[in-house]
Amino acid sequence: MEEGAKGTVTSLASMFPADEAQKAAKRVQDTIAEKHQELDRVKGFIADNASLVNLVQKLPEELHHDIMVPFGKVAFFPGRLVHTNEFMVLLGEGYYAERTSKQTVEILRRRGKALETHVDSLKSMIEDLETEALFFDRTASDAAEGLVEIREELSGEESDEGASESGRKEDAHSVSVKDKGKVLNEDEEYARLMSKLEELEKEELAAEAADNIEEETNEVDPDVVSEQSSFNQNLKDWEGSHSCKPPSHSEEGQASDEEFLSRKRQQPALLEKSNPNDPTITSSHKDKTSHGKEPSKNLRDPNVADKSLKLPALEGNDHAGSSNNEVSIQPSKPKFDSLRAFTGSIIERSPNLPINPGETSSTSSQVPSSQSSKPQSRFRMQRR
Amino acid sequence: MGTSTALRDLQRDLENKANDLSKLQKDIAKNHQVRKKYTIQLGENELVLKELDLLSEDANVYKMIGPVLVKQDLAEANANVRKRIDYISAELKRLDATLQDLEEKQNSKRDMILKLQQRIQSLQAGKAKA
């Protein structure tokens, strides 16, 4: 039943055997029948009550009535009913009260009302039980058909919710528990959706900001771009805060923004550098960008260029970034951050997928698998 | 032979525990029935109280005691019914407490029986191997 570590397939029948589910369904059906009987009984009471009300209302119309008086179980003898407006009403618990016809009718009406509320509660109970029975029946038939539950672990933080969604979680014995769990899942999913939306919004904001800057710095030579700063910029885009940009790198930051945009939009000026389908070009592009270090770093430039040139075409972006980190003068960011920045850049380009689908896929596939599981999964999550 | 006697002991133990459990379950069922009766009485008494409250001061109220109707003061009847309701409520609370107690006992018994069954199974498995 195991599919490596990725997911499990469990047949529903193994968790809830068909005959067990049927038994449960039968039990519920029995309770329903019981409730129906009670309902009938109470309805009988209501009918009795109504006829009694009629009788009590009619009796005082005459001064006396000729009736047959029951004597024991078998015999009747003729008699006459007098005092037709005096009733001895049993209130319950052995208490009786002398009442007139009108007062008796009031008491009876109140009792009728109580009975009706009882009927209502019974009806709602039956409804609940019927849905329960339906659920059990469905589970039984599903199990009999050999339906299977498939659970797949999503990599990263959302494994649990995904798994519970993909499989039909059914608890044969306590529906309420199951419902609660479902609600919880829905909540979690809602939170996840909201966070996703927020991410997208941040990207949009960053893209807009980049747009504005691009117009100002259209003339800037795209070569004046340092890899380090582009990562910084990525990070900032990701975090959506341009304010903490170090002032000495503002120019580079803008340029890198431009670079991103041009990559994204395939601007004619950069077209030859950002051919999306060729991974080697991406690395050569990096080479270019590392060439464009600040003058102060030019001493090491050849080194860097060599390094990035030596990098195999399939080497990941973040590898290049880390190698650049080593030689850069700036306070190097922790590696994790650069990774995150990388993630951000992937997500940033994803809305343009239809335009240049090759690039994102190629870059993401370049990423070393050991570190890529999280970003990739995010990326895929977005595509869904 | 040591294992077989131990096994027999365990099985006897299990039987005793199962008997205890079924006794407990019977108690619980009885408790439920008594509770049901009391709740019905409580409802009836409340209905009576409502009607008595609606009666006017000079109304004649009788109480059926055995085969005769005894005339009663309305205030007295009212007080009696109230007392009865209090009593029934207290009784219901007491029944609730005992019911909870019984259910706890039942659960612990069930756990013990489960453990015993597992031990017997493991013993039997060991015997089958040997």
Coordinates of C-alpha atoms in Angstrom, one line a residue:
Chain A
M1 CA 0.0 0.0 0.0
E2 CA 3.0 2.3 0.4
E3 CA 4.3 4.4 -2.3
G4 CA 7.7 5.2 -1.0
A5 CA 7.4 8.2 1.4
K6 CA 5.2 10.1 -0.9
G7 CA 1.8 8.8 -0.1
T8 CA -0.4 5.9 1.0
V9 CA -3.3 4.2 -0.6
T10 CA -5.6 2.6 1.9
S11 CA -8.8 0.9 0.8
L12 CA -11.8 2.2 2.6
A13 CA -12.9 -1.3 3.3
S14 CA -9.9 -2.0 5.5
M15 CA -10.8 0.9 7.7
F16 CA -14.5 0.6 7.8
P17 CA -15.5 -2.9 6.8
A18 CA -18.7 -2.9 4.7
D19 CA -20.6 -5.2 7.1
E20 CA -19.6 -3.0 10.0
A21 CA -20.9 0.1 8.3
Q22 CA -24.0 -1.7 7.3
K23 CA -24.5 -2.7 10.9
A24 CA -24.1 0.8 12.0
A25 CA -26.6 1.9 9.3
K26 CA -29.0 -0.7 10.5
R27 CA -28.8 0.5 14.1
V28 CA -29.5 4.0 13.0
Q29 CA -32.4 2.8 11.0
D30 CA -33.8 1.0 14.1
T31 CA -33.5 4.2 16.1
I32 CA -35.3 6.0 13.4
A33 CA -38.1 3.5 13.4
E34 CA -38.4 3.9 17.2
K35 CA -38.6 7.6 16.9
H36 CA -41.2 7.3 14.2
Q37 CA -43.3 5.1 16.6
E38 CA -43.0 7.7 19.3
L39 CA -44.0 10.4 16.8
D40 CA -47.1 8.4 15.9
R41 CA -47.9 8.0 19.6
V42 CA -47.6 11.7 20.2
K43 CA -49.7 12.5 17.2
G44 CA -52.3 10.2 18.6
F45 CA -52.2 12.2 21.8
I46 CA -52.7 15.4 19.9
A47 CA -55.7 14.0 18.0
D48 CA -57.2 12.8 21.4
N49 CA -56.6 16.2 22.9
A50 CA -58.3 17.9 20.0
S51 CA -61.4 15.7 20.2
L52 CA -61.4 16.2 24.0
V53 CA -61.4 19.9 23.5
N54 CA -64.3 19.6 21.2
L55 CA -66.2 17.5 23.7
V56 CA -65.5 19.8 26.6
Q57 CA -66.6 22.8 24.6
K58 CA -69.9 21.1 23.5
L59 CA -70.9 19.6 26.9
P60 CA -72.1 22.8 28.6
E61 CA -74.3 23.6 25.7
E62 CA -77.0 21.5 27.3
L63 CA -78.1 21.4 30.9
H64 CA -78.0 17.6 30.9
H65 CA -77.0 14.7 28.6
D66 CA -78.5 11.2 28.5
I67 CA -75.5 8.9 28.3
M68 CA -74.6 5.2 28.9
V69 CA -72.6 4.9 32.0
P70 CA -69.9 2.2 31.9
F71 CA -70.1 -0.2 34.8
G72 CA -67.0 -2.2 35.1
K73 CA -65.5 -3.6 32.0
V74 CA -68.5 -5.2 30.3
A75 CA -71.7 -3.4 31.3
F76 CA -73.3 -0.1 30.7
F77 CA -76.4 1.4 32.2
P78 CA -78.4 4.4 31.1
G79 CA -77.7 7.6 33.1
R80 CA -77.9 11.3 32.9
L81 CA -75.0 13.7 32.9
V82 CA -75.7 16.9 35.0
H83 CA -73.6 19.8 36.1
T84 CA -72.2 20.0 32.5
N85 CA -70.0 23.0 33.3
E86 CA -68.1 21.4 36.1
F87 CA -64.9 19.5 35.4
M88 CA -62.5 17.7 37.6
V89 CA -59.2 18.1 35.7
L90 CA -56.2 15.9 36.4
L91 CA -53.2 18.1 36.5
G92 CA -50.8 15.3 37.0
E93 CA -49.1 13.7 39.9
G94 CA -52.5 12.9 41.5
Y95 CA -53.5 16.5 41.7
Y96 CA -57.0 17.4 40.5
A97 CA -58.6 20.8 40.2
E98 CA -62.3 21.8 39.8
R99 CA -62.6 23.8 36.6
T100 CA -65.3 25.2 34.3
S101 CA -65.5 24.2 30.7
K102 CA -63.7 27.3 29.5
Q103 CA -60.9 26.9 31.9
T104 CA -60.5 23.2 31.1
V105 CA -60.2 24.1 27.4
E106 CA -57.5 26.5 28.2
I107 CA -55.6 23.8 30.1
L108 CA -56.1 21.4 27.3
R109 CA -54.8 23.9 24.7
R110 CA -51.6 24.4 26.8
R111 CA -51.1 20.7 26.8
G112 CA -51.6 20.6 23.1
K113 CA -48.9 23.2 22.6
A114 CA -46.5 21.2 24.7
L115 CA -47.2 18.1 22.6
E116 CA -46.6 20.1 19.4
T117 CA -43.2 21.2 20.5
H118 CA -42.5 17.6 21.4
V119 CA -43.5 16.6 17.8
D120 CA -41.2 19.3 16.4
S121 CA -38.2 18.1 18.4
L122 CA -38.9 14.5 17.3
K123 CA -39.1 15.5 13.7
S124 CA -35.8 17.3 13.8
M125 CA -34.3 14.3 15.6
I126 CA -35.5 12.0 12.8
E127 CA -34.0 14.3 10.2
D128 CA -30.6 14.1 11.9
L129 CA -30.8 10.4 12.2
E130 CA -31.8 10.1 8.5
T131 CA -28.8 12.0 7.3
E132 CA -26.6 9.9 9.6
A133 CA -28.1 6.7 8.1
L134 CA -27.5 8.1 4.6
F135 CA -23.9 8.7 5.5
F136 CA -23.5 5.2 6.8
D137 CA -25.1 3.7 3.8
R138 CA -22.8 5.6 1.5
T139 CA -19.8 4.5 3.5
A140 CA -20.9 0.9 3.3
S141 CA -21.5 1.0 -0.4
D142 CA -18.2 2.8 -1.0
A143 CA -16.4 0.2 1.0
A144 CA -18.1 -2.5 -0.8
E145 CA -17.1 -1.0 -4.2
G146 CA -13.5 -1.1 -3.1
L147 CA -13.0 2.7 -2.9
V148 CA -9.5 3.6 -1.8
E149 CA -8.3 6.5 0.3
I150 CA -5.2 8.1 -1.2
R151 CA -3.0 10.3 1.0
E152 CA -0.2 12.2 -0.5
E153 CA 2.4 14.0 1.5
L154 CA 3.1 17.4 0.1
S155 CA 6.6 18.5 0.8
G156 CA 7.0 21.3 3.3
E157 CA 4.6 22.8 5.8
E158 CA 1.3 22.0 4.2
S159 CA 1.6 18.2 4.2
D160 CA -1.1 17.6 6.7
E161 CA -3.8 19.7 5.3
G162 CA -3.3 18.4 1.8
A163 CA -3.4 14.9 3.0
S164 CA -6.6 15.3 4.8
E165 CA -8.2 17.0 1.9
S166 CA -7.2 14.4 -0.7
G167 CA -8.6 11.5 1.3
R168 CA -12.1 11.2 2.4
K169 CA -11.7 11.1 6.1
E170 CA -14.6 9.3 7.4
D171 CA -15.1 8.3 11.0
A172 CA -17.7 5.5 11.0
H173 CA -18.6 6.0 14.6
S174 CA -18.6 9.6 15.5
V175 CA -19.9 11.9 12.8
S176 CA -19.5 14.9 15.0
V177 CA -15.8 14.4 15.4
K178 CA -15.4 14.1 11.7
D179 CA -17.3 17.3 11.1
K180 CA -15.2 19.1 13.6
G181 CA -12.1 18.0 11.9
K182 CA -13.4 19.1 8.6
V183 CA -14.1 22.6 9.9
L184 CA -10.7 22.8 11.3
N185 CA -9.2 21.8 7.9
E186 CA -11.3 24.4 6.2
D187 CA -10.0 27.0 8.6
E188 CA -6.4 26.0 8.0
E189 CA -7.0 26.0 4.3
Y190 CA -8.5 29.5 4.6
A191 CA -5.4 30.7 6.4
R192 CA -3.2 29.2 3.8
L193 CA -5.1 30.8 1.0
M194 CA -4.9 34.2 2.7
S195 CA -1.1 33.9 3.2
K196 CA -0.8 32.9 -0.5
L197 CA -2.9 35.9 -1.5
E198 CA -0.6 38.1 0.6
E199 CA 2.4 36.8 -1.0
L200 CA 0.9 37.5 -4.4
E201 CA 0.1 41.0 -3.4
K202 CA 3.6 41.6 -2.2
E203 CA 4.9 40.4 -5.5
E204 CA 2.6 42.8 -7.3
L205 CA 3.7 45.7 -5.2
A206 CA 7.4 44.8 -5.8
A207 CA 6.7 44.5 -9.5
E208 CA 5.1 47.9 -9.6
A209 CA 7.9 49.5 -7.7
A210 CA 10.3 47.9 -10.1
D211 CA 8.2 49.2 -13.0
N212 CA 8.5 52.7 -11.8
I213 CA 12.2 52.5 -11.2
E214 CA 12.7 51.0 -14.5
E215 CA 11.4 54.0 -16.3
E216 CA 13.9 56.2 -14.5
T217 CA 16.8 54.0 -15.0
N218 CA 16.2 52.8 -18.5
E219 CA 19.5 54.3 -19.6
V220 CA 21.5 52.6 -17.0
D221 CA 23.8 50.0 -18.5
P222 CA 22.5 46.7 -17.5
D223 CA 26.0 45.5 -17.1
V224 CA 26.4 47.5 -13.9
V225 CA 24.8 44.8 -11.9
S226 CA 26.2 42.8 -9.1
E227 CA 25.0 39.4 -8.4
Q228 CA 25.1 40.1 -4.7
S229 CA 22.9 43.1 -5.0
S230 CA 20.5 41.3 -7.2
F231 CA 20.1 38.8 -4.5
N232 CA 19.7 41.5 -2.0
Q233 CA 17.1 43.0 -4.2
N234 CA 15.4 39.8 -4.5
L235 CA 15.3 39.4 -0.8
K236 CA 13.9 42.8 -0.5
D237 CA 11.3 42.3 -3.1
W238 CA 10.4 39.2 -1.3
E239 CA 10.1 41.0 1.9
G240 CA 8.4 43.9 0.2
S241 CA 10.6 46.6 2.0
H242 CA 12.7 48.8 -0.1
S243 CA 13.5 51.1 2.7
C244 CA 16.2 49.0 4.3
K245 CA 18.2 49.0 1.1
P246 CA 21.8 50.0 1.7
P247 CA 22.3 53.5 0.1
S248 CA 25.5 52.6 -1.6
H249 CA 23.7 50.0 -3.6
S250 CA 20.6 51.8 -4.6
E251 CA 21.8 52.1 -8.2
E252 CA 22.6 48.5 -8.4
G253 CA 19.3 47.6 -6.8
Q254 CA 17.5 49.6 -9.4
A255 CA 19.5 48.0 -12.1
S256 CA 18.8 44.6 -10.8
D257 CA 15.2 45.4 -10.7
E258 CA 15.4 46.3 -14.2
E259 CA 17.1 43.2 -15.0
F260 CA 14.3 41.2 -13.4
L261 CA 11.7 43.1 -15.3
S262 CA 13.5 42.7 -18.5
R263 CA 13.9 39.0 -17.9
K264 CA 10.3 38.9 -17.2
R265 CA 9.1 40.9 -20.1
Q266 CA 11.8 40.1 -22.6
Q267 CA 12.8 43.6 -23.3
P268 CA 14.5 44.0 -26.6
A269 CA 17.6 45.4 -25.1
L270 CA 18.2 42.3 -23.1
L271 CA 16.7 39.8 -25.3
E272 CA 19.9 38.2 -26.4
K273 CA 20.9 37.7 -22.8
S274 CA 17.8 36.4 -21.4
N275 CA 16.9 33.7 -23.8
P276 CA 14.7 31.7 -21.6
N277 CA 15.1 28.3 -23.0
D278 CA 18.9 28.0 -22.7
P279 CA 20.3 27.4 -19.3
T280 CA 23.8 28.2 -20.3
I281 CA 22.7 31.6 -21.2
T282 CA 21.5 32.1 -17.7
S283 CA 24.9 31.3 -16.4
S284 CA 26.6 33.6 -18.9
H285 CA 24.2 36.2 -17.9
K286 CA 25.4 35.8 -14.4
D287 CA 28.9 36.0 -15.7
K288 CA 28.0 39.4 -17.1
T289 CA 26.4 40.5 -14.0
S290 CA 29.4 39.6 -11.9
H291 CA 31.5 41.5 -14.4
G292 CA 29.5 44.5 -13.6
K293 CA 30.7 44.8 -10.0
E294 CA 31.6 48.1 -8.5
P295 CA 35.0 49.4 -9.3
S296 CA 36.2 48.6 -5.9
K297 CA 35.6 45.0 -6.5
N298 CA 37.0 45.0 -10.0
L299 CA 40.2 43.5 -8.7
R300 CA 38.4 40.2 -8.0
D301 CA 36.3 40.4 -11.0
P302 CA 38.1 37.9 -13.1
N303 CA 38.0 35.5 -10.4
V304 CA 34.4 35.8 -10.1
A305 CA 33.9 35.6 -13.8
D306 CA 36.0 32.5 -13.9
K307 CA 34.1 30.9 -11.2
S308 CA 30.7 31.6 -12.6
L309 CA 32.0 30.5 -16.0
K310 CA 33.3 27.3 -14.6
L311 CA 30.0 26.6 -13.1
P312 CA 28.3 23.9 -15.1
A313 CA 25.3 25.1 -17.0
L314 CA 23.1 23.0 -14.9
E315 CA 24.4 24.4 -11.6
G316 CA 21.8 26.2 -9.7
N317 CA 21.3 29.8 -9.3
D318 CA 21.8 29.8 -5.6
H319 CA 25.1 28.0 -6.0
A320 CA 26.3 30.9 -8.2
G321 CA 25.0 33.2 -5.6
S322 CA 26.8 31.6 -2.8
S323 CA 30.1 31.6 -4.7
N324 CA 29.6 35.2 -5.3
N325 CA 28.9 35.7 -1.7
E326 CA 32.3 34.4 -0.9
V327 CA 34.1 37.0 -2.9
S328 CA 31.9 39.9 -2.3
I329 CA 32.9 42.7 0.1
Q330 CA 29.5 43.4 1.4
P331 CA 28.4 41.8 4.6
S332 CA 27.3 38.5 3.1
K333 CA 23.8 37.4 3.8
P334 CA 23.2 34.1 5.4
K335 CA 22.7 31.5 2.8
F336 CA 19.2 30.7 3.9
D337 CA 18.2 34.2 3.0
S338 CA 19.6 34.0 -0.4
L339 CA 17.7 30.9 -0.9
R340 CA 14.6 32.6 0.2
A341 CA 15.4 35.4 -2.2
F342 CA 15.7 32.9 -4.9
T343 CA 12.3 31.5 -4.1
G344 CA 10.9 34.9 -4.3
S345 CA 12.3 35.4 -7.7
I346 CA 10.7 32.3 -9.0
I347 CA 7.4 33.2 -7.7
E348 CA 7.8 36.6 -9.1
R349 CA 8.1 35.3 -12.6
S350 CA 5.4 32.7 -12.3
P351 CA 2.5 35.0 -13.4
N352 CA 4.3 35.3 -16.8
L353 CA 4.4 31.7 -17.2
P354 CA 2.4 31.6 -20.4
I355 CA 4.8 34.0 -22.1
N356 CA 8.0 32.2 -21.4
P357 CA 7.3 29.0 -19.8
G358 CA 10.8 27.6 -20.6
E359 CA 12.7 29.9 -18.3
T360 CA 11.0 29.2 -15.0
S361 CA 11.0 25.6 -15.6
S362 CA 14.6 25.5 -16.6
T363 CA 15.8 27.5 -13.7
S364 CA 13.8 25.6 -11.2
S365 CA 15.0 22.4 -12.6
Q366 CA 18.6 23.6 -12.3
V367 CA 18.3 24.0 -8.6
P368 CA 20.0 21.3 -6.7
S369 CA 17.4 18.9 -5.5
S370 CA 18.6 18.8 -2.0
Q371 CA 17.8 22.4 -1.3
S372 CA 15.0 22.9 -3.8
S373 CA 12.2 20.9 -2.3
K374 CA 10.6 23.9 -0.6
P375 CA 10.8 26.5 -3.3
Q376 CA 9.7 24.0 -5.9
S377 CA 6.7 23.0 -4.0
R378 CA 5.8 26.6 -3.5
F379 CA 6.1 27.2 -7.1
R380 CA 3.9 24.3 -7.9
M381 CA 1.5 25.3 -5.4
Q382 CA 1.1 28.6 -7.2
R383 CA 0.5 27.0 -10.5
R384 CA -2.3 25.0 -9.2
Chain B
M1 CA 3.6 -26.6 32.2
G2 CA 4.2 -23.3 33.9
T3 CA 2.9 -21.4 31.0
S4 CA -0.3 -23.4 30.7
T5 CA -1.3 -22.8 34.4
A6 CA -0.5 -19.1 34.1
L7 CA -2.7 -19.1 31.0
R8 CA -5.5 -20.8 32.9
D9 CA -5.2 -18.2 35.7
L10 CA -5.3 -15.4 33.2
Q11 CA -8.3 -16.8 31.6
R12 CA -10.1 -17.2 34.9
D13 CA -9.1 -13.7 35.7
L14 CA -10.5 -12.5 32.4
E15 CA -13.8 -14.3 33.0
N16 CA -14.2 -12.6 36.3
K17 CA -13.4 -9.2 34.8
A18 CA -15.9 -9.8 32.0
N19 CA -18.6 -10.7 34.6
D20 CA -17.8 -7.5 36.5
L21 CA -18.0 -5.5 33.3
S22 CA -21.4 -7.0 32.4
K23 CA -22.6 -6.2 35.9
L24 CA -21.5 -2.7 35.5
Q25 CA -23.2 -2.4 32.2
K26 CA -26.4 -3.7 33.7
D27 CA -26.1 -1.1 36.5
I28 CA -25.6 1.6 33.9
A29 CA -28.7 0.5 32.0
K30 CA -30.7 0.5 35.2
N31 CA -29.5 3.9 36.0
H32 CA -30.5 5.1 32.6
Q33 CA -34.0 3.8 33.1
V34 CA -34.4 5.4 36.6
R35 CA -33.1 8.6 35.1
K36 CA -35.7 8.5 32.4
K37 CA -38.5 7.9 34.9
Y38 CA -37.3 10.8 37.0
T39 CA -37.0 13.2 34.1
I40 CA -40.6 12.3 33.0
Q41 CA -41.8 12.9 36.6
L42 CA -39.9 16.2 36.6
G43 CA -41.6 17.3 33.4
E44 CA -45.0 16.3 34.8
N45 CA -44.5 18.2 38.1
E46 CA -43.4 21.3 36.3
L47 CA -46.6 21.1 34.2
V48 CA -48.6 20.8 37.4
L49 CA -46.8 23.7 39.0
K50 CA -47.6 25.8 35.9
E51 CA -51.2 25.0 36.1
L52 CA -51.4 25.5 39.8
D53 CA -49.9 28.9 39.4
L54 CA -52.5 29.7 36.8
L55 CA -55.4 28.7 39.2
S56 CA -57.2 31.5 41.1
E57 CA -57.0 31.6 44.9
D58 CA -60.4 30.1 45.5
A59 CA -60.1 27.2 43.2
N60 CA -60.7 23.8 44.7
V61 CA -57.8 21.4 44.4
Y62 CA -57.9 17.7 45.3
K63 CA -55.2 15.2 45.7
M64 CA -55.8 11.6 44.8
I65 CA -54.6 9.5 47.7
G66 CA -55.3 5.9 47.0
P67 CA -59.0 5.5 46.0
V68 CA -60.1 8.9 47.5
L69 CA -59.8 12.5 46.5
V70 CA -58.7 14.6 49.4
K71 CA -59.3 18.3 49.3
Q72 CA -56.2 20.3 49.6
D73 CA -55.3 23.9 50.1
L74 CA -54.0 25.5 46.9
A75 CA -51.0 27.0 48.7
E76 CA -50.2 23.7 50.3
A77 CA -50.5 21.9 47.0
N78 CA -48.2 24.4 45.4
A79 CA -45.6 24.0 48.2
N80 CA -45.8 20.2 47.9
V81 CA -45.2 20.3 44.2
R82 CA -42.3 22.6 44.6
K83 CA -40.8 20.3 47.2
R84 CA -41.3 17.4 44.9
I85 CA -39.5 19.2 42.0
D86 CA -36.6 20.0 44.3
Y87 CA -36.4 16.4 45.4
I88 CA -36.5 15.1 41.9
S89 CA -33.8 17.5 40.7
A90 CA -31.5 16.5 43.5
E91 CA -32.2 12.9 42.7
L92 CA -31.3 13.5 39.1
K93 CA -28.1 15.1 40.0
R94 CA -27.2 12.2 42.3
L95 CA -28.0 9.8 39.4
D96 CA -25.7 11.8 37.1
A97 CA -22.9 11.5 39.6
T98 CA -23.3 7.8 40.0
L99 CA -23.6 7.3 36.3
Q100 CA -20.4 9.1 35.7
D101 CA -18.7 7.0 38.4
L102 CA -20.0 3.8 36.8
E103 CA -18.9 4.8 33.4
E104 CA -15.4 5.5 34.6
K105 CA -15.3 2.1 36.3
Q106 CA -16.6 0.5 33.1
N107 CA -13.8 2.1 31.0
S108 CA -11.1 1.1 33.4
K109 CA -12.5 -2.4 33.4
R110 CA -12.6 -2.5 29.7
D111 CA -9.0 -1.4 29.5
M112 CA -8.0 -4.1 32.0
I113 CA -9.8 -6.7 29.9
L114 CA -8.1 -5.6 26.8
K115 CA -4.7 -5.8 28.5
L116 CA -5.5 -9.3 29.7
Q117 CA -6.6 -10.4 26.3
Q118 CA -3.4 -9.2 24.8
R119 CA -1.4 -11.0 27.5
I120 CA -3.3 -14.2 26.8
Q121 CA -2.7 -13.8 23.1
S122 CA 1.0 -13.3 23.5
L123 CA 1.2 -16.3 25.8
Q124 CA -0.6 -18.4 23.3
A125 CA 1.6 -17.2 20.6
G126 CA 4.7 -18.1 22.6
K127 CA 3.2 -21.5 23.3
A128 CA 2.5 -22.1 19.6
K129 CA 6.1 -21.3 18.8
A130 CA 7.5 -23.5 21.5

